[in-house]
Coordinates of N, CA and C in Angstrom, one line a residue:
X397 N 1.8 10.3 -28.1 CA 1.3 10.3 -26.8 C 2.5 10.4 -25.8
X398 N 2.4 11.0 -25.0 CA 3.4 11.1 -23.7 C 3.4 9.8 -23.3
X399 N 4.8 9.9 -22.6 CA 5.2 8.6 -21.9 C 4.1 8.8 -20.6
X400 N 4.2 7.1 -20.0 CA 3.5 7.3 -18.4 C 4.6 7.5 -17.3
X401 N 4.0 8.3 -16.2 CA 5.1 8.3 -15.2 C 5.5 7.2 -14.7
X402 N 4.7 6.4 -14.8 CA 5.4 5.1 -13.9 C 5.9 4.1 -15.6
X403 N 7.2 3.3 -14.9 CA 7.5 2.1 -16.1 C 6.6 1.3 -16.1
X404 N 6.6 0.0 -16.9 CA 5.6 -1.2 -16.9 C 6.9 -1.8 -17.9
X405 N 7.5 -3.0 -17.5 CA 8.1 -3.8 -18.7 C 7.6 -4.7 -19.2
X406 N 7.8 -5.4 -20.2 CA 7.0 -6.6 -21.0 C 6.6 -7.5 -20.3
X407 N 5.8 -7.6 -20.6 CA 4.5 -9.2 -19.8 C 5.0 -10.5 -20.4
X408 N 5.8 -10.5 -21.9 CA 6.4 -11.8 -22.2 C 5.4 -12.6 -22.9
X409 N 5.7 -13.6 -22.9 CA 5.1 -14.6 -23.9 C 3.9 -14.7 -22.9
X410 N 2.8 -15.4 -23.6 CA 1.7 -15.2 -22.7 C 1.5 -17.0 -23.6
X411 N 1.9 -17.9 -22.3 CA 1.9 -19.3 -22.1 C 0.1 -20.1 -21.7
X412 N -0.1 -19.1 -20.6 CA -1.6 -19.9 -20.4 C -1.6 -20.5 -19.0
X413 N 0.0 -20.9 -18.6 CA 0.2 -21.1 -17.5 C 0.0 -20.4 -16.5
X414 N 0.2 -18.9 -16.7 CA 0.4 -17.8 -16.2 C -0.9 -17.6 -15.1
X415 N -2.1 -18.1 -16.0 CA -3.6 -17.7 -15.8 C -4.1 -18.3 -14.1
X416 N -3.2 -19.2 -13.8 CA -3.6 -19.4 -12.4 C -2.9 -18.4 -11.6
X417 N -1.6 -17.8 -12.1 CA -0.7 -16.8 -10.7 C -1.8 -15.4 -11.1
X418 N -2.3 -15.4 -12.2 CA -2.9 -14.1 -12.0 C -4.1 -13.9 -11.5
X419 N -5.0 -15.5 -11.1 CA -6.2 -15.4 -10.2 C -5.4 -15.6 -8.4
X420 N -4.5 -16.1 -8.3 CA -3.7 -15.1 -7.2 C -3.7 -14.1 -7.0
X421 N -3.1 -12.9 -7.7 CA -2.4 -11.9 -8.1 C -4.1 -11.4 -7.7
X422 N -5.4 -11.6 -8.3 CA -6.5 -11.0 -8.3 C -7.1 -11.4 -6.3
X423 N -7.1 -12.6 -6.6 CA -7.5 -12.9 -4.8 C -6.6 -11.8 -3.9
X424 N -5.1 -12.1 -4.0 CA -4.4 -11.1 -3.4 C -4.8 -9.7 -2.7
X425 N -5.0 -8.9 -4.4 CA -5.4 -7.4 -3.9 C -6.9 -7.0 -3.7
X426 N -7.6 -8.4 -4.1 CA -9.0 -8.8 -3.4 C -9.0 -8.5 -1.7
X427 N -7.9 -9.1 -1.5 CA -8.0 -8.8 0.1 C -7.5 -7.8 0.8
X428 N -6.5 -7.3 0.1 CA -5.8 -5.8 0.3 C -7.2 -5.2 0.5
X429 N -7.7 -4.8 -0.9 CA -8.7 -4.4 -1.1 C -9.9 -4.0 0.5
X430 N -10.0 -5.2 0.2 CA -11.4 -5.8 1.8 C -10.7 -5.0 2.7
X431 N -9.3 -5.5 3.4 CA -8.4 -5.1 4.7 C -8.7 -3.3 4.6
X432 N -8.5 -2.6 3.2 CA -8.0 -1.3 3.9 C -9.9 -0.7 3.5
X433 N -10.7 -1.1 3.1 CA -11.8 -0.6 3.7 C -12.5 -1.2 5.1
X434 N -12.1 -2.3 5.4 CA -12.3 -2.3 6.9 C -11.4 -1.2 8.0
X435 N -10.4 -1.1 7.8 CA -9.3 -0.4 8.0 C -10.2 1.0 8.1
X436 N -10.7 1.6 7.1 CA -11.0 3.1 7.1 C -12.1 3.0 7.8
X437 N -13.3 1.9 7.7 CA -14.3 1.8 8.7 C -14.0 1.6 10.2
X438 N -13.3 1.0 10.5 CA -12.8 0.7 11.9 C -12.0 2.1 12.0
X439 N -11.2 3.1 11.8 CA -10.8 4.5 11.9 C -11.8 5.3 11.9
X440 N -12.6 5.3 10.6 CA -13.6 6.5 11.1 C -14.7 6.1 12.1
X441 N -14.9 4.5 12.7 CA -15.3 4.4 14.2 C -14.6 5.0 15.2
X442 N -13.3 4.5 15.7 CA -12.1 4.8 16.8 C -12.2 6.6 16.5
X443 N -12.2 7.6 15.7 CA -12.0 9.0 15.6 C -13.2 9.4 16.1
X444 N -14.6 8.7 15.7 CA -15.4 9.7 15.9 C -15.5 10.0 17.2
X445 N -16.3 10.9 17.4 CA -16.5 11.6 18.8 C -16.9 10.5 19.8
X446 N -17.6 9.8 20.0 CA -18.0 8.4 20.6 C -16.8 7.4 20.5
X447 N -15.8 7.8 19.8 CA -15.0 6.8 19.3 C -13.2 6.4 20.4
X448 N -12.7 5.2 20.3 CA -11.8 5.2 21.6 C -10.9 6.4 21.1
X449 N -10.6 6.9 20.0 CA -9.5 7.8 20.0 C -10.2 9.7 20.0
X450 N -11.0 9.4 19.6 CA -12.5 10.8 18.9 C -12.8 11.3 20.7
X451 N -13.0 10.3 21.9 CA -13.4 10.8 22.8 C -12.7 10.7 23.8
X452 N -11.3 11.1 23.4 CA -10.6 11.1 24.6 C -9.5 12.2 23.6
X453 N -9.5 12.5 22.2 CA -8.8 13.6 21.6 C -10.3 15.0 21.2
X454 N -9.4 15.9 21.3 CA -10.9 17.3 21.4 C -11.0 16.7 19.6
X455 N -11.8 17.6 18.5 CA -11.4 17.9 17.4 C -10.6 18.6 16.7
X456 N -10.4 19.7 17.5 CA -9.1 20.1 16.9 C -7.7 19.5 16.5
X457 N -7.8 18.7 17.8 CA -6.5 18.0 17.7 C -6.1 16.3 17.1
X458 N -7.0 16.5 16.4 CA -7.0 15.3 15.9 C -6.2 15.0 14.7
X459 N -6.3 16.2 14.0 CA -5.3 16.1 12.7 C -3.6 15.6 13.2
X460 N -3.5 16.8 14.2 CA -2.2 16.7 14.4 C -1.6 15.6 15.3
X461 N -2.6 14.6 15.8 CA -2.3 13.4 16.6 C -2.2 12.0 15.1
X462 N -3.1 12.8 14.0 CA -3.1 11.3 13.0 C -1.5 11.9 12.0
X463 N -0.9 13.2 12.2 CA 0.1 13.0 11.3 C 1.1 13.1 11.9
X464 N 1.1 13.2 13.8 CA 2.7 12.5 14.2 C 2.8 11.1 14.1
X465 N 1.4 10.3 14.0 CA 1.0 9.3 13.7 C 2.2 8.6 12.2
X466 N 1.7 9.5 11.2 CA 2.2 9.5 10.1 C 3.4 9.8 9.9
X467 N 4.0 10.8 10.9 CA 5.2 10.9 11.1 C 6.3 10.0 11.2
X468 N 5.6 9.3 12.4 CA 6.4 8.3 13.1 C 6.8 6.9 12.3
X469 N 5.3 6.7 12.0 CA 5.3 5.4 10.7 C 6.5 5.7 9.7
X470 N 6.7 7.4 9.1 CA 7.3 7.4 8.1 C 8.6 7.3 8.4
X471 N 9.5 7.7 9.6 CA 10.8 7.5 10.0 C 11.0 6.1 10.3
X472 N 10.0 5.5 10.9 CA 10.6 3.8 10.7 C 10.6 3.1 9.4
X473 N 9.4 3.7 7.9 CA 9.7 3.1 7.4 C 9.1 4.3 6.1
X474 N 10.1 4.5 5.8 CA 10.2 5.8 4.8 C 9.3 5.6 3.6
X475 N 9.5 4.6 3.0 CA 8.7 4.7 1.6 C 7.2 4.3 2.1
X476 N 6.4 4.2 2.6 CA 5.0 3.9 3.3 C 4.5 6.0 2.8
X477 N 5.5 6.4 3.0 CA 5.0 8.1 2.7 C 4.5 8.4 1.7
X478 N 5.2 7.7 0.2 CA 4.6 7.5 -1.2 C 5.7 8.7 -1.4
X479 N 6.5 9.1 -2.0 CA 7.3 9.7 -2.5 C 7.4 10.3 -4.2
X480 N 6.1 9.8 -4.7 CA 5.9 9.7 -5.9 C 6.1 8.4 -6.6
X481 N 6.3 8.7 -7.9 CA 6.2 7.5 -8.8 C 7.7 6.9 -8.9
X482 N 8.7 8.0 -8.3 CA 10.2 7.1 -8.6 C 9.8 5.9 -7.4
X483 N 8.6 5.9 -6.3 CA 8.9 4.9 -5.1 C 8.5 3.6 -6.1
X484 N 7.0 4.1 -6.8 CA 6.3 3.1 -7.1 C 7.4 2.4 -8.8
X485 N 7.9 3.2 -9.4 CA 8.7 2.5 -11.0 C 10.0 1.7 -9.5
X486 N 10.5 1.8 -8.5 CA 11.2 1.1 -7.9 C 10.9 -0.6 -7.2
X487 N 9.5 -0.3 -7.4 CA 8.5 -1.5 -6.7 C 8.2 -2.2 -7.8
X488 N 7.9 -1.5 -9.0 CA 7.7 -2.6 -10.6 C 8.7 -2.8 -10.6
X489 N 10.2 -2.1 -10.4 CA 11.3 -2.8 -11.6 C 12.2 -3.8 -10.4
X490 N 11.3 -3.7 -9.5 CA 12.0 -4.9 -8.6 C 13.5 -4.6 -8.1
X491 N 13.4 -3.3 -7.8 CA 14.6 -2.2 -7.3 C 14.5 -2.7 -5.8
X492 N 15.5 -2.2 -5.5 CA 15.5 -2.2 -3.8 C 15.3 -0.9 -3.4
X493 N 14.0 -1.0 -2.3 CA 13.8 0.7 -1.5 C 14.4 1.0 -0.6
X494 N 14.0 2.1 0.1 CA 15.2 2.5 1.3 C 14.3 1.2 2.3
X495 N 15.3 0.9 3.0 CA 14.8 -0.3 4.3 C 14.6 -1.5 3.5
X496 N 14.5 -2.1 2.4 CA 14.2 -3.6 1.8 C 15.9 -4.1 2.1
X497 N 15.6 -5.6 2.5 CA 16.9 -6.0 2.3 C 17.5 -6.5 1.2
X498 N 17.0 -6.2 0.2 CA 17.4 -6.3 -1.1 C 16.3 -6.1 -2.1
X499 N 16.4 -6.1 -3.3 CA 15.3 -6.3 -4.4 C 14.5 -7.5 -4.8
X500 N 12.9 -7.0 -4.4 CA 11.9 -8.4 -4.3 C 11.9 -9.1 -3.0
X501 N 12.6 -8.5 -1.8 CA 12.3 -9.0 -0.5 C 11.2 -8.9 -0.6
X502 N 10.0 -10.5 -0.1 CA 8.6 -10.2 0.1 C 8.2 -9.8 1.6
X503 N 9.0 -10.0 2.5 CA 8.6 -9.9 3.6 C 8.3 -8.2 3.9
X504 N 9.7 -7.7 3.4 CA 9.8 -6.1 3.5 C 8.9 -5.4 2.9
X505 N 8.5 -6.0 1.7 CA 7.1 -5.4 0.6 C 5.5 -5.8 1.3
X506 N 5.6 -6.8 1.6 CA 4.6 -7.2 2.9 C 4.2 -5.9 4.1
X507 N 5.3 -5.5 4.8 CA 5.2 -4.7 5.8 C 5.0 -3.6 5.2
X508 N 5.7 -3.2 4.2 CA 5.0 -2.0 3.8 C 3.6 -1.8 3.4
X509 N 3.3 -2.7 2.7 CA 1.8 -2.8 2.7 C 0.9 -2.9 3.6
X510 N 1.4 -3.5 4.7 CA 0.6 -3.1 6.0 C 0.9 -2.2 7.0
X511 N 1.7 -1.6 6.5 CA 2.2 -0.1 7.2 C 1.2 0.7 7.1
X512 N 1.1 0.9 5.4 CA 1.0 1.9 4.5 C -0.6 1.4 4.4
X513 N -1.4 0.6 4.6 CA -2.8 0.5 5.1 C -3.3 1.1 6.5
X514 N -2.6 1.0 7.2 CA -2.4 1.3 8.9 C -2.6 2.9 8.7
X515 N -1.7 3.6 7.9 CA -1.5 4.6 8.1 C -2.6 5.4 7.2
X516 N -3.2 4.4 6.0 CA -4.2 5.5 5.2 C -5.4 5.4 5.7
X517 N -5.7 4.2 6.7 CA -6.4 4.0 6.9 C -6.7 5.4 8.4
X518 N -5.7 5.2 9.0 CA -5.9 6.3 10.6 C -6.1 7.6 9.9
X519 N -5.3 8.2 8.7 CA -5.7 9.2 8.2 C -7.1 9.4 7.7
X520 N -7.4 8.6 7.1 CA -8.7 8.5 6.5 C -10.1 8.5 7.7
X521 N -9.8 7.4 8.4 CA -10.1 7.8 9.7 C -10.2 9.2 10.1
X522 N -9.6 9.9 10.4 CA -9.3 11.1 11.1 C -9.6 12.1 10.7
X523 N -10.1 11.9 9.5 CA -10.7 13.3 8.4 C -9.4 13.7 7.3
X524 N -8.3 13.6 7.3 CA -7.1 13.7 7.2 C -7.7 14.2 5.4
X525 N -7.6 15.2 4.6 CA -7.8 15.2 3.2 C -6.5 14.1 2.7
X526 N -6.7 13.4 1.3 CA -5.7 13.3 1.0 C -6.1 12.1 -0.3
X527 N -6.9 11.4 0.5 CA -8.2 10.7 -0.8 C -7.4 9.2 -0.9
X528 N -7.4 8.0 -1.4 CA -7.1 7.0 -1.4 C -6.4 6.2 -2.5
X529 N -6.5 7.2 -3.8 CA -5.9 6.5 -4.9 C -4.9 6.4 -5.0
X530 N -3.8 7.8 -4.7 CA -2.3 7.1 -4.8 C -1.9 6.2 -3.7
X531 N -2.5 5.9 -2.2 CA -2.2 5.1 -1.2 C -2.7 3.4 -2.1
X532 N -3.8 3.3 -2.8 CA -4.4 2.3 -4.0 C -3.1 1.5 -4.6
X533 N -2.5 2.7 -5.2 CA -1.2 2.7 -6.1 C -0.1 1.7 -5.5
X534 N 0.1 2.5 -4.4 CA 1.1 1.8 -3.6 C 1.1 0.6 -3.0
X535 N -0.3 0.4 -2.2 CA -0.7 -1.1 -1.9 C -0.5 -2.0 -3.4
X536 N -1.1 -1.6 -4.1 CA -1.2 -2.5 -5.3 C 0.6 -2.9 -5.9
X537 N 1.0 -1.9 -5.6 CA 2.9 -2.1 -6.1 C 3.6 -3.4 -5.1
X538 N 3.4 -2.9 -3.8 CA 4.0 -3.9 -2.8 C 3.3 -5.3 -2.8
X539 N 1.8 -5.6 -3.1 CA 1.6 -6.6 -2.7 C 1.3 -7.8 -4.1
X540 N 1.3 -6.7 -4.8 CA 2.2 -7.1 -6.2 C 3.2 -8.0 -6.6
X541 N 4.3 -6.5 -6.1 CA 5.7 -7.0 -5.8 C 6.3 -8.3 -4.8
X542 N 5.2 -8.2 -3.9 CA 5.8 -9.2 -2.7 C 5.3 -10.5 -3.3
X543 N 4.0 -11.1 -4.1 CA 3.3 -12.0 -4.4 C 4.3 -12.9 -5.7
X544 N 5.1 -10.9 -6.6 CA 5.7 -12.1 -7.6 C 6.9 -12.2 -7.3
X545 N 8.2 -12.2 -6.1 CA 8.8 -12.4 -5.0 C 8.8 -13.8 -4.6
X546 N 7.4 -13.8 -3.8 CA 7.6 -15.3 -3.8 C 7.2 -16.5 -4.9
X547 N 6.2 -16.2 -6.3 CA 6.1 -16.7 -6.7 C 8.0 -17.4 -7.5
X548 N 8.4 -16.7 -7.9 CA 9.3 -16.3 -7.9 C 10.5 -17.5 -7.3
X549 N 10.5 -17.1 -6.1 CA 11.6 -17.7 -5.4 C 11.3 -19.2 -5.2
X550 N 10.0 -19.4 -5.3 CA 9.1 -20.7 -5.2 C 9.4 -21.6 -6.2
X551 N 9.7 -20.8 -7.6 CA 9.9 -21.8 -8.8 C 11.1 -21.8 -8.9
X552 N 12.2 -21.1 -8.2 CA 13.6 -21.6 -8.1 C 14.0 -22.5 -7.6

């Protein structure tokens, strides 16, 4: 079988202890989860025609107001764009991305994941094609990453 594009390294001895950080780990992207379909609901309200952003932009110009949108998010904070799977094997192996102050900063993994909700969510809103699974990917890497961060720094 082919390799996968993304890495995954060993899960390790499996103690039992573990079984409470991973009903964290599950509440966690439980609420990611919740946040970016409210997110897409509350955008495709605000876009529609009736909507604060939908009735004050024509339709035409909607696309191109949700990807300077996307633009702008992406020069403050580059990896929110999804760059492929080198972003995401950089988020498992606990790499440092462009803008983190180091590797496993949770704060910076944090923001990205509420960047990168913000921004799939206005696109998604806005009609924008583009679909939600690898933006899935990414939330799930950072808030992942930020969760075992602090777990992490907690038991030091």
């Amino acid at each position: 079988l082919p390799a996968p594009d993304y890495a995954v390294g060993s899960l390790g001895t499996y103690l039992g202890v573990e079984l409470p950080t991973y009903l964290g780990l599950g509440l966690l992207c439980g609420v990611v989860a919740l946040a970016l379909d409210a997110g897409v609901r509350a955008s495709e309200d605000a876009w529609a025609d009736d909507g604060a952003v939908g009735s004050i932009l024509p339709t035409p110009l909607r696309p191109a107001a949700c990807g300077a949108l996307a633009g702008a998010l992406g020069v403050v904070c580059q990896p929110i764009l999804f760059n492929g799977y080198a972003t995401l094997n950089s988020l498992l192996a606990g790499d440092a991305v462009a803008g983190a102050a180091g590797p496993g900063d949770a704060a910076t993994l944090l923001a990205y994941t509420f960047l990168k909700l913000a921004a799939t969510a206005a696109a998604a809103g806005a009609g924008l094609v583009g679909g939600l699974f690898a933006p899935a990917l990414f939330l799930g890497a950072t808030a992942g990453s930020a969760y075992a961060s602090l777990l992490q720094s907690g038991a030091a």
